[in-house]
Coordinates of C-alpha atoms in Angstrom, one line a residue:
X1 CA 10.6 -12.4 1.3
X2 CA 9.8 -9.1 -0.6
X3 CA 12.6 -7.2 -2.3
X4 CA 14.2 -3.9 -2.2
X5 CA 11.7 -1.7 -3.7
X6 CA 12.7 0.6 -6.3
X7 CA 11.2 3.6 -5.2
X8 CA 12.3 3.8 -1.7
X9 CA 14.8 6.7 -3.4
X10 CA 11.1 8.7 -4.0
X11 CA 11.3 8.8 0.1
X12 CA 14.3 11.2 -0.3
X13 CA 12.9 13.2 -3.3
X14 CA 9.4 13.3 -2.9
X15 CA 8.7 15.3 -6.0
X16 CA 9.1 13.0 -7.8
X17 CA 6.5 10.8 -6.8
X18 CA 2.8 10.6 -8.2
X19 CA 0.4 7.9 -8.0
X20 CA 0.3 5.4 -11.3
X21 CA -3.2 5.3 -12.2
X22 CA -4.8 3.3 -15.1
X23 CA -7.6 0.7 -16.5
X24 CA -7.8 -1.9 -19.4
X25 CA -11.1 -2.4 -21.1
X26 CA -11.8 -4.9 -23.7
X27 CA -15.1 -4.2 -25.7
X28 CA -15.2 -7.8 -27.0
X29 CA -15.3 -9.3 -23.8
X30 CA -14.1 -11.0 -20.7
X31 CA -10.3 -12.4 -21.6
X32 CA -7.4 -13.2 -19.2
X33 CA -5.4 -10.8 -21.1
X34 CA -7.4 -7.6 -19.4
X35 CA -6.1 -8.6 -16.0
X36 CA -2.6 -9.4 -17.4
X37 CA -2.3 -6.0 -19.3
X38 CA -3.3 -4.3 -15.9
X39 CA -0.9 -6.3 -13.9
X40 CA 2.2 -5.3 -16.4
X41 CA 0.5 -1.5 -16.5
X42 CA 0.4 -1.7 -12.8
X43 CA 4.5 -2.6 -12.1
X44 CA 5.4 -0.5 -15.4
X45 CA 4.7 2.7 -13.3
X46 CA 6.4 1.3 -10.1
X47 CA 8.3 4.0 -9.8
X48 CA 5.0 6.5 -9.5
X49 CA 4.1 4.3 -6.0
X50 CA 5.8 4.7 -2.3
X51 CA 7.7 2.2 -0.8
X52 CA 10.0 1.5 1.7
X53 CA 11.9 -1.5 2.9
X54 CA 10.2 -3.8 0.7
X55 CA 6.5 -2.6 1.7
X56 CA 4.5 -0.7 -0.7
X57 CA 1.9 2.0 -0.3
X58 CA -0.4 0.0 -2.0
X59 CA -1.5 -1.4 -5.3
X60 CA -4.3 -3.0 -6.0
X61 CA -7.3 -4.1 -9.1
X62 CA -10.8 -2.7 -9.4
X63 CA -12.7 -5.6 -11.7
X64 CA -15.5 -6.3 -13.2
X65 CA -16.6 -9.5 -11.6
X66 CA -15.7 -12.5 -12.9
X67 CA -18.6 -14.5 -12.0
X68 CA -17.7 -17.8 -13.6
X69 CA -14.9 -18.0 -11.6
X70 CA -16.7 -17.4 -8.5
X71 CA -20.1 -19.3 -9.6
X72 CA -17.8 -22.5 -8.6
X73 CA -17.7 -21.3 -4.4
X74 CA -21.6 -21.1 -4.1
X75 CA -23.0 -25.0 -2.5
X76 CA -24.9 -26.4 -4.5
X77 CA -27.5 -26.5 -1.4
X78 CA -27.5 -23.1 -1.8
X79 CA -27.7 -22.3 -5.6
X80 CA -28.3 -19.2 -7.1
X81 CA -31.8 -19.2 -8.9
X82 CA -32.2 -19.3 -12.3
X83 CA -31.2 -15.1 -13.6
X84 CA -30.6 -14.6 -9.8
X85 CA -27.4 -11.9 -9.3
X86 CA -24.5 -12.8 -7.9
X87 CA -22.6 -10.0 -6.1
X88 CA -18.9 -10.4 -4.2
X89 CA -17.9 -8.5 -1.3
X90 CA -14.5 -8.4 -0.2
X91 CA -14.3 -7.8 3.7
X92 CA -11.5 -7.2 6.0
X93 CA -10.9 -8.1 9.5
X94 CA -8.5 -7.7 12.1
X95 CA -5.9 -9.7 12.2
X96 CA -5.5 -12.5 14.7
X97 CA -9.1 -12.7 15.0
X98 CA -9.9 -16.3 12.8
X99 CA -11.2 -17.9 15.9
X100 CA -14.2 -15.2 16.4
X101 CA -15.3 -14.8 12.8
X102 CA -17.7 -17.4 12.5
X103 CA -20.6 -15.6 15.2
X104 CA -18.9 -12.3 13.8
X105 CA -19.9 -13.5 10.1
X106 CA -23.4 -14.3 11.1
X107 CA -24.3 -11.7 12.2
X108 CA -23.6 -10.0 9.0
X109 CA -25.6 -12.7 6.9
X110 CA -28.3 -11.1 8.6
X111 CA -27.4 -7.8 7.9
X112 CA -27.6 -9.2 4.8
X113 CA -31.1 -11.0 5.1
X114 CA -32.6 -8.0 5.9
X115 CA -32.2 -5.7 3.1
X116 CA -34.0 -9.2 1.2
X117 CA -30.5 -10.3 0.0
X118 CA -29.4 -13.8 0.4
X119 CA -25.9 -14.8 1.6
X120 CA -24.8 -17.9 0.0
X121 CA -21.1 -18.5 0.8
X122 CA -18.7 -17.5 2.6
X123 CA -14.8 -17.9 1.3
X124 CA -11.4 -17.2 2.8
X125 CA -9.2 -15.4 0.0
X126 CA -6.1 -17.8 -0.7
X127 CA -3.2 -15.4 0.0
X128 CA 0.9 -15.5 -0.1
X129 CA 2.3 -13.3 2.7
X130 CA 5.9 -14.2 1.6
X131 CA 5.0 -12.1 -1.2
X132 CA 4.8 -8.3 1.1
X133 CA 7.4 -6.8 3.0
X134 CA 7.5 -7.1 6.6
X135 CA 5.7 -4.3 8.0
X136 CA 2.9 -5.2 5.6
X137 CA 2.7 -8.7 6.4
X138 CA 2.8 -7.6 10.5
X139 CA -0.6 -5.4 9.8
X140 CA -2.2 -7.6 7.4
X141 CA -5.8 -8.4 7.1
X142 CA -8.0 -11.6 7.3
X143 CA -9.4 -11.5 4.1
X144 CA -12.8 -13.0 3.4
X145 CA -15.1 -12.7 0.3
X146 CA -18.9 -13.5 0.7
X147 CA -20.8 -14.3 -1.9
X148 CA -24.4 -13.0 -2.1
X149 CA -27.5 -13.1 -4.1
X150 CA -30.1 -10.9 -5.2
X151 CA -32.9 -12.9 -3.5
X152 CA -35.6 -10.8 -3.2
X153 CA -34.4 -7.4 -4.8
X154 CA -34.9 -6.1 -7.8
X155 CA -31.5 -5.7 -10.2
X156 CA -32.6 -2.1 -10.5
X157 CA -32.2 -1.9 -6.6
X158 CA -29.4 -3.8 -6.0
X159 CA -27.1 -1.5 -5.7
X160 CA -29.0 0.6 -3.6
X161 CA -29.3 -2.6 -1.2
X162 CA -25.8 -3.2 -1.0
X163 CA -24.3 0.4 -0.3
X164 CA -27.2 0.1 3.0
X165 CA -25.4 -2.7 4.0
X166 CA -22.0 -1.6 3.7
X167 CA -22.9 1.5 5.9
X168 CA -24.6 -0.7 8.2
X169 CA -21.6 -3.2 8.5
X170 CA -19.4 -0.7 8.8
X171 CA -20.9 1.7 11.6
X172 CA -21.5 -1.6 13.8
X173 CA -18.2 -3.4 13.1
X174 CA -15.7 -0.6 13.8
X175 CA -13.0 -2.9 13.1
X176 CA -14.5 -4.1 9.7
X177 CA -13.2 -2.8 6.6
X178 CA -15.5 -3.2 3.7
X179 CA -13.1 -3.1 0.7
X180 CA -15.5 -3.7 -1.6
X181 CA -19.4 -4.6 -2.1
X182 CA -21.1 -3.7 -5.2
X183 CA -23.5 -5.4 -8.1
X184 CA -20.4 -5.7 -11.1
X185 CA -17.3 -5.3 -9.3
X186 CA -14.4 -6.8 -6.6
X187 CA -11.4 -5.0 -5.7
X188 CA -8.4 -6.8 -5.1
X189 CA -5.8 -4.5 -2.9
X190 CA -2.8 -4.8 -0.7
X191 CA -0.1 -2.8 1.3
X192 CA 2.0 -4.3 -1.8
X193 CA 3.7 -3.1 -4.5
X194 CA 2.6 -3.6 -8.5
X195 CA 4.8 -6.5 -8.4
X196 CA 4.1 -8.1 -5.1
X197 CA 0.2 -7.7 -6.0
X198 CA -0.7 -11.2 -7.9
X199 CA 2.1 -13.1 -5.8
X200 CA -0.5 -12.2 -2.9
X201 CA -3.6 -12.4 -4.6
X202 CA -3.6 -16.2 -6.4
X203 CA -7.0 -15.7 -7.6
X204 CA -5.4 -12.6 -10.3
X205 CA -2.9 -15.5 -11.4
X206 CA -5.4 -18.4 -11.9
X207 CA -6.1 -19.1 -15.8
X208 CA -10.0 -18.9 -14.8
X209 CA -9.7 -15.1 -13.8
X210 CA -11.1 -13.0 -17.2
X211 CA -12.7 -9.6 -17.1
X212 CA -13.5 -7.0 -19.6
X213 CA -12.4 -4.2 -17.3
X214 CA -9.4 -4.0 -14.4
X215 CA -8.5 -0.2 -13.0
X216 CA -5.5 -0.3 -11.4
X217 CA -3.6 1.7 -8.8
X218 CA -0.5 2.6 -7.5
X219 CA -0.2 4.8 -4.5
X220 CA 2.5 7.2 -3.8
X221 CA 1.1 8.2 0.2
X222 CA 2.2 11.9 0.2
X223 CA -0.4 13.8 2.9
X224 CA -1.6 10.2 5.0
X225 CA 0.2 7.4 6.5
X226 CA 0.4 3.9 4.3
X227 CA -1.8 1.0 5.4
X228 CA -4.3 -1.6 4.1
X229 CA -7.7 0.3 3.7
X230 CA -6.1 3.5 2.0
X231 CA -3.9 1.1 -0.7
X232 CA -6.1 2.1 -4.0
X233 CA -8.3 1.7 -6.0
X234 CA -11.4 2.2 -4.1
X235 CA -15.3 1.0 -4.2
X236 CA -15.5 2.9 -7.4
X237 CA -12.8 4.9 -8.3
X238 CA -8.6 5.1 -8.3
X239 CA -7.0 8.9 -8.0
X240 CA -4.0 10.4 -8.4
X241 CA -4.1 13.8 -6.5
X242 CA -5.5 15.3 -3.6
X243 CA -8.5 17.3 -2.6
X244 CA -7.2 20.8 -0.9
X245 CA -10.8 21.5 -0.2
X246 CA -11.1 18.1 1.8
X247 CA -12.3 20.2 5.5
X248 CA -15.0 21.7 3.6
X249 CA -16.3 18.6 2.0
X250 CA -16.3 16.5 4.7
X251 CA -18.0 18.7 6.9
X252 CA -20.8 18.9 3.9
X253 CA -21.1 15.0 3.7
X254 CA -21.3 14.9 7.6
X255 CA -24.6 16.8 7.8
X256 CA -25.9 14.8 4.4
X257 CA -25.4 11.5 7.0
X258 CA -28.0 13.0 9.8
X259 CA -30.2 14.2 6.5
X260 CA -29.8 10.7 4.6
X261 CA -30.0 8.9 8.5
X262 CA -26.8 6.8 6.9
X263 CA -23.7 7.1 9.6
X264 CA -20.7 6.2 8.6
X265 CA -20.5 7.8 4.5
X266 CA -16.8 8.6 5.1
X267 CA -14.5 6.2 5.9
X268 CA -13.1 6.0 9.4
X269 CA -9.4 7.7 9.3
X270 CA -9.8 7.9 5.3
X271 CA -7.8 9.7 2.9
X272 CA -9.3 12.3 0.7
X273 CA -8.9 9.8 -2.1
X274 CA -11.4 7.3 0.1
X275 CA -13.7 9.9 0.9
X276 CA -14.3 11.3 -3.0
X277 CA -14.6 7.7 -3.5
X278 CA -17.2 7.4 -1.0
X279 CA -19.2 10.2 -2.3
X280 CA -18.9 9.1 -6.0
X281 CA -20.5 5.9 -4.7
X282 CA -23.1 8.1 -2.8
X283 CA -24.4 9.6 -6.0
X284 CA -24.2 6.6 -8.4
X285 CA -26.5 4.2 -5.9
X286 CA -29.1 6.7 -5.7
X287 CA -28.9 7.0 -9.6
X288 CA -26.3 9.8 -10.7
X289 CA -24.8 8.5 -13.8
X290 CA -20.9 7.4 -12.8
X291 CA -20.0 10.2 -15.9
X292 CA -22.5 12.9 -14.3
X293 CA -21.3 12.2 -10.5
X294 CA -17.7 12.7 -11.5
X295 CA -18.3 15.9 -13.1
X296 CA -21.0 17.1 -10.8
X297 CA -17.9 16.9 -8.3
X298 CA -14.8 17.6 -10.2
X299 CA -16.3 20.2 -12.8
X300 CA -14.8 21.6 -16.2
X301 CA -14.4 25.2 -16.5
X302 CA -16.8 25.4 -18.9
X303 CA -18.0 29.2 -18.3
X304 CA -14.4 30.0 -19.0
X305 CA -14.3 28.8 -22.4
X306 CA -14.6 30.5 -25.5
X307 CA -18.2 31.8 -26.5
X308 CA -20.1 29.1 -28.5
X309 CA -17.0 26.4 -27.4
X310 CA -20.1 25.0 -25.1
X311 CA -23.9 24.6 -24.9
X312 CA -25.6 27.5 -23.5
X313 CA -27.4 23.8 -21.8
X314 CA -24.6 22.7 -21.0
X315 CA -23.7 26.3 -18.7
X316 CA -27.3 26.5 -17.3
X317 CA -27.0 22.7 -16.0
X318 CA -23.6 23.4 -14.6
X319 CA -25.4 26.2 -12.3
X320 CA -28.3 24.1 -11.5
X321 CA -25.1 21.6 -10.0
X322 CA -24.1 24.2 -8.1
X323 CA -27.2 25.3 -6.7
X324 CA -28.4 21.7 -5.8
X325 CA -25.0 20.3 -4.5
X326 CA -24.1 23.5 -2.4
X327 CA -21.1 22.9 -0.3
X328 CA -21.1 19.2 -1.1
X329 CA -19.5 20.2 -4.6
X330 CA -16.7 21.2 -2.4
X331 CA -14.5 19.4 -4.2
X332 CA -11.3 21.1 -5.5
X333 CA -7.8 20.3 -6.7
X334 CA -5.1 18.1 -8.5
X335 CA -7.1 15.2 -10.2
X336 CA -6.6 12.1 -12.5
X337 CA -9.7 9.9 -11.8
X338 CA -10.4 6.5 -13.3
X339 CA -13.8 5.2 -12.3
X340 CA -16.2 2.4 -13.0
X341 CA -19.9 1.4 -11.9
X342 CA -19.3 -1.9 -13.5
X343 CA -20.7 -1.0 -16.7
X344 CA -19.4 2.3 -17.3
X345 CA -15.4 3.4 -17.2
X346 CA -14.5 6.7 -17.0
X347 CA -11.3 9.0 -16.5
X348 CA -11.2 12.5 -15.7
X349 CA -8.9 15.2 -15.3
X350 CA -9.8 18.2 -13.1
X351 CA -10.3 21.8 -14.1
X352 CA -6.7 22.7 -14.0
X353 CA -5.4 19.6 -15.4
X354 CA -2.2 19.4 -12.9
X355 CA -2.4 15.7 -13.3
X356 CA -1.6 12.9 -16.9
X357 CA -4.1 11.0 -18.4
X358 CA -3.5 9.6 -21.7
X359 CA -5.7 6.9 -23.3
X360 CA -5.9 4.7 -26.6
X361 CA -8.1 2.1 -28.7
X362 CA -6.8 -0.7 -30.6
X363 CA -8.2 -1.9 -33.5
X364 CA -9.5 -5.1 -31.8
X365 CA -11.7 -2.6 -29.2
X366 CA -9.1 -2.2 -26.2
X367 CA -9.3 0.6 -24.8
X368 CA -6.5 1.7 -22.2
X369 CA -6.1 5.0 -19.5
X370 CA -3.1 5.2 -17.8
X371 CA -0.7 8.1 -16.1
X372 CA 1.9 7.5 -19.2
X373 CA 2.2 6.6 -22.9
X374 CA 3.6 3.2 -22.8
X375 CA 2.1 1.7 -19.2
X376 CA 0.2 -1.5 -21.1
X377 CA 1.6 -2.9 -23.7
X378 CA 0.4 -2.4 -27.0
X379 CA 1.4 -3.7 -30.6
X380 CA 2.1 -0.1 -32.5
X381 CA 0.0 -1.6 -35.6
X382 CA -2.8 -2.3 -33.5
X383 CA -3.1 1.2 -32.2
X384 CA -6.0 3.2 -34.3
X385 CA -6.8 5.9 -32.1
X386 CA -4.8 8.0 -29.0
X387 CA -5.3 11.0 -26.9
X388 CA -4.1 13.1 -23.9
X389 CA -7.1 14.5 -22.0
X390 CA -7.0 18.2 -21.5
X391 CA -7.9 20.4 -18.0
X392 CA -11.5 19.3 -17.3
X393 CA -12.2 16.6 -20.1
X394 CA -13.2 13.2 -19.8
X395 CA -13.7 9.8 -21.5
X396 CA -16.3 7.0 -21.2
X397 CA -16.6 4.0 -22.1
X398 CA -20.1 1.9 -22.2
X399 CA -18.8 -1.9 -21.6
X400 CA -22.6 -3.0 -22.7
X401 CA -23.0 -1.6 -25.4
X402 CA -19.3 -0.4 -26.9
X403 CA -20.2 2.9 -27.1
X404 CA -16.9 5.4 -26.4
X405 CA -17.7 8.7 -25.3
X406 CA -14.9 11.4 -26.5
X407 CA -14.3 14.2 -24.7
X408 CA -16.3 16.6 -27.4
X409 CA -19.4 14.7 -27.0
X410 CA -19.3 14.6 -22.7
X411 CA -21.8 17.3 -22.6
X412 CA -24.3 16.4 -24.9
X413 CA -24.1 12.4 -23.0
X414 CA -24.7 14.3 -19.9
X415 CA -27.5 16.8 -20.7
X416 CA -29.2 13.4 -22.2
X417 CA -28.6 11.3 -19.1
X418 CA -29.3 13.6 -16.2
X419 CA -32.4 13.5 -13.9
X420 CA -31.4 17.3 -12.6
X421 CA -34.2 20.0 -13.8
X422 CA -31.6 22.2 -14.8
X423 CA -34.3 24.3 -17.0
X424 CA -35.9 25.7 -14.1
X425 CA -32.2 25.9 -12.4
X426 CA -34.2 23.2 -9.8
X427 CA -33.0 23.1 -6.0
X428 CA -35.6 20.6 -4.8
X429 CA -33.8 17.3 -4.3
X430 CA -29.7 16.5 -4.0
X431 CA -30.2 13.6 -6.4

């Protein structure tokens, strides 16, 4: 049975509420201790996350796949090829309906087929529904992971591949939920507080689980009702904030659907959170760096800084954004956003900064984001380098390469990374 959650006072005094948002990166390498350190930095900020007779808003882990631990599920009969990818989706459907998923999951292996991807399992997520509170374990999920390979697409298109499937799945299936479906990552979430999370989820307690990167999330639900698709993260990102300019947006991404002839962008009854998500994942499978999407949407005042603070580049590329977005830049207010395309993590504050981030480095190469000083436990000695971002700034981290991208050098990584002709202030082309 779940316990009496300590935030259900938040219910009474909702200003002090504000979703717990973090990520653990380790540059040298997969280890179990990434998705320990975000399972202690998720329940540390417990207190930051809705709840209410023992059912939580949500919490949840955005990870870069652990592929050993899921090379084990594939039949031999139906092996991965030698430097074939293998990519996990994690799928949710209705509840009560085991007996009709078999025809159901068929016909989304050929969903599948015919993007020239091969489906190669499919596996039924071991879960512990003692571990949620009642109303969460009335509305919860069957939870399924399929496990797919390349096949026939190239790595550069992969991602491209799956995101048409995921639109696909989810404008036919109106019941499905596709939590998550991309080249590098899985996204563990749940109705669930930080503590109930890997009580749920065996797979985040089994010795085998290592990553080099886990986000986590712990919502607070202030403007949208609590259930299982809007518990965070998300496809690509976690965020603590909302969008005020969320009517606007939507009404841009709608008319980019009929353009694009892809229904179904925006989630179904989604949160602003889902739907920035949604178009952060928009931009970065049609080849937006994650850094460049993020600030394409959520943009620094940079005009407003002091003269010679910023390239002259740098303000001539933010205008060429504007021109070539339009209204789908309509993205505005309170923002703390940790992100990952599975190589790259970034976090980002919005122009006005009315949300924390704080991030460190150890000496060992751990990096660590996270709403407040002291969410993942760190050794003091081990700590060589900290920071607070500022309104507008951001940090990335390269997970390939080690590379750390302070907020002082963000411009210059973007002006070197972007495919926008922002010398000619260029209006051909959204992407």
């Amino acid at each position: 049975m779940g316990r009496p959650c300590f935030s259900e006072a938040l219910r009474v005094h909702p200003g002090r509420g504000g979703c717990g948002v973090g990520a653990v990166a380790d540059l040298g390498g997969p280890s179990r201790q990434v998705v320990l350190d975000a399972l202690a930095g998720l329940s540390a900020m417990e207190h930051r996350g809705g709840c209410l007779e023992a059912t939580g808003d949500g919490a949840g882990l955005l990870l870069r796949t652990p592929r050993r631990f899921f090379e084990r599920f594939v039949p031999s009969a139906r092996s991965l090829a030698e430097g074939e990818h293998l990519s996990v989706g994690m799928l949710f459907f209705p509840p009560g309906e085991e007996g009709n998923l078999p025809p159901t999951q068929q016909e989304i292996d050929f969903v599948f087929r015919r993007e020239g991807l091969k489906p190669l399992a499919w596996r039924k997520v071991p879960v512990d529904p003692t571990a949620l509170g009642e109303g969460a374990r009335r509305s919860r999920k069957e939870i399924w992971q399929i496990l797919v390979g390349s096949g026939m697409v190239a790595r550069a298109q992969l991602g491209r591949a799956l995101f048409r499937v995921k639109s696909r799945l989810e404008h036919h299936f109106r019941d499905l939920y596709v939590a998550s479906l991309a080249p590098d990552t899985v996204l563990y979430k749940a109705m669930a507080t930080g503590a109930q999370l890997a009580r749920f989820y065996p797979d985040l307690e089994d010795p085998g689980f290592v990553t080099d990167l886990a986000i986590f999330h712990r919502r607070y639900s202030t403007n949208t009702f609590s259930n299982w698709y809007l518990a965070q993260p998300f496809r690509v990102l976690g965020h603590n904030g909302e969008i005020n300019t969320i009517k606007a947006a939507r009404s841009a991404v709608r008319n980019l659907e009929a353009e694009l002839g892809l229904p179904g962008l925006l989630m179904h009854q989604g949160s602003d959170s889902a739907d920035l998500d949604r178009m952060v994942e928009l931009l970065v499978t049609h080849g937006v760096p994650l850094l460049e999407a993020l600030v394409r949407l959520l943009p620094a005042a940079w005009a407003d800084r002091p003269a010679g603070t910023v390239p002259k580049e740098m303000l001539a590329w933010q205008r060429a954004v504007r021109r070539a977005m339009g209204s789908l830049a309509a993205w505005e207010g309170p923002a703390a956003v940790v992100a990952t395309d599975g190589r790259w993590l970034v976090g980002l504050l919005d122009r006005m900064g009315l949300r924390p981030l704080r991030w460190l480095r150890t000496e060992g190469g751990r990096i660590v984001l996270a709403s407040e000083v002291g969410a993942v436990p760190t050794g003091g000695s081990e700590v060589v380098e900290v920071g607070q971002l500022d309104p507008g700034e951001a940090l990335a981290v390269d997970l390939d390469t080690g590379q750390v991208v302070r907020p002082d050098a963000v411009p210059q990584v973007l002006l070197a990374t972007t495919r926008l002709n922002h010398r000619e202030l260029a209006t051909e082309g959204l992407l």
